[in-house]
């Protein structure tokens, strides 16, 4: 199975039809498991990742921002091939 790509908007940016949610990376999924999910998603053709400053869920002060840190480490050397959808909820730091 390969994920189809579609145009995002009218400017030629192509994203996978499915966006991979990352809200459990850093809580239910440790870094090793998160990397395995991301590796498999890349093989399947995903290039669209969903992040947020309040991930992982359930939110806590101890894990706040860890999803973005995990995905950031995984993206090293791959960043140009991926589109990130993000949002923010709370002040950080």
Short mmCIF file of C-alpha atoms in Angstrom, two decimals:
data_model
loop_
_atom_site.label_atom_id
_atom_site.label_comp_id
_atom_site.label_asym_id
_atom_site.label_seq_id
_atom_site.Cartn_x
_atom_site.Cartn_y
_atom_site.Cartn_z
CA UNK A 1 0.00 0.00 0.00
CA UNK A 2 1.23 3.46 -0.87
CA UNK A 3 -0.54 6.60 0.25
CA UNK A 4 -1.73 8.82 -2.62
CA UNK A 5 -0.65 12.45 -2.77
CA UNK A 6 -2.89 15.44 -3.38
CA UNK A 7 -2.29 19.13 -3.98
CA UNK A 8 -2.49 21.29 -0.88
CA UNK A 9 -3.90 24.59 -2.03
CA UNK A 10 -3.07 26.03 -5.44
CA UNK A 11 0.71 26.39 -5.23
CA UNK A 12 1.89 22.92 -6.22
CA UNK A 13 2.63 21.62 -2.73
CA UNK A 14 1.89 17.89 -2.71
CA UNK A 15 1.05 16.09 0.52
CA UNK A 16 0.03 12.56 1.31
CA UNK A 17 -3.75 12.14 1.29
CA UNK A 18 -3.43 10.96 4.90
CA UNK A 19 -1.72 13.03 7.58
CA UNK A 20 0.09 11.07 10.29
CA UNK A 21 -0.94 12.15 13.78
CA UNK A 22 1.83 12.19 16.38
CA UNK A 23 -0.07 12.98 19.57
CA UNK A 24 1.10 9.85 21.42
CA UNK A 25 4.82 10.21 20.60
CA UNK A 26 6.54 10.78 23.93
CA UNK A 27 3.82 9.24 26.12
CA UNK A 28 2.26 5.98 24.90
CA UNK A 29 5.07 5.65 22.30
CA UNK A 30 8.66 6.18 23.43
CA UNK A 31 11.24 7.51 20.97
CA UNK A 32 12.16 4.08 19.61
CA UNK A 33 8.52 3.16 18.92
CA UNK A 34 7.83 6.62 17.49
CA UNK A 35 10.80 6.30 15.11
CA UNK A 36 9.48 2.89 14.00
CA UNK A 37 6.06 4.39 13.21
CA UNK A 38 7.65 7.28 11.32
CA UNK A 39 9.96 4.93 9.41
CA UNK A 40 7.02 2.79 8.29
CA UNK A 41 4.95 5.86 7.40
CA UNK A 42 7.80 7.12 5.21
CA UNK A 43 8.01 3.74 3.43
CA UNK A 44 4.24 3.89 2.80
CA UNK A 45 4.52 7.36 1.24
CA UNK A 46 3.39 9.64 4.06
CA UNK A 47 4.97 13.09 3.88
CA UNK A 48 2.44 15.02 5.99
CA UNK A 49 2.78 15.06 9.80
CA UNK A 50 0.51 16.61 12.42
CA UNK A 51 2.12 18.14 15.54
CA UNK A 52 1.16 20.49 18.38
CA UNK A 53 2.83 22.08 21.36
CA UNK A 54 0.41 20.28 23.70
CA UNK A 55 1.38 16.83 22.42
CA UNK A 56 1.78 14.22 23.70
CA UNK A 57 -1.70 13.54 25.00
CA UNK A 58 -2.57 13.42 27.81
CA UNK A 59 -0.67 16.68 28.37
CA UNK A 60 1.62 17.11 31.36
CA UNK A 61 4.39 19.49 32.34
CA UNK A 62 6.89 16.61 32.25
CA UNK A 63 6.17 15.63 28.64
CA UNK A 64 5.16 18.97 27.08
CA UNK A 65 6.94 19.44 23.78
CA UNK A 66 8.44 15.96 23.69
CA UNK A 67 6.48 14.99 20.57
CA UNK A 68 8.02 17.88 18.64
CA UNK A 69 11.48 16.96 19.98
CA UNK A 70 11.12 13.32 18.90
CA UNK A 71 9.83 14.21 15.45
CA UNK A 72 12.56 16.84 15.09
CA UNK A 73 15.28 14.28 15.81
CA UNK A 74 13.72 11.83 13.34
CA UNK A 75 13.43 14.51 10.64
CA UNK A 76 17.16 15.26 10.67
CA UNK A 77 18.31 14.78 7.08
CA UNK A 78 14.72 14.34 5.85
CA UNK A 79 13.16 17.74 6.53
CA UNK A 80 12.84 18.81 2.89
CA UNK A 81 10.67 15.78 2.11
CA UNK A 82 8.02 16.44 4.78
CA UNK A 83 5.23 18.94 5.39
CA UNK A 84 4.36 19.71 9.01
CA UNK A 85 0.93 20.79 10.18
CA UNK A 86 1.10 22.35 13.62
CA UNK A 87 -0.80 24.55 15.99
CA UNK A 88 -0.23 26.05 19.38
CA UNK A 89 -2.38 26.26 22.46
CA UNK A 90 -0.38 27.38 25.48
CA UNK A 91 2.68 29.49 26.20
CA UNK A 92 5.77 27.29 26.42
CA UNK A 93 8.64 27.65 28.89
#
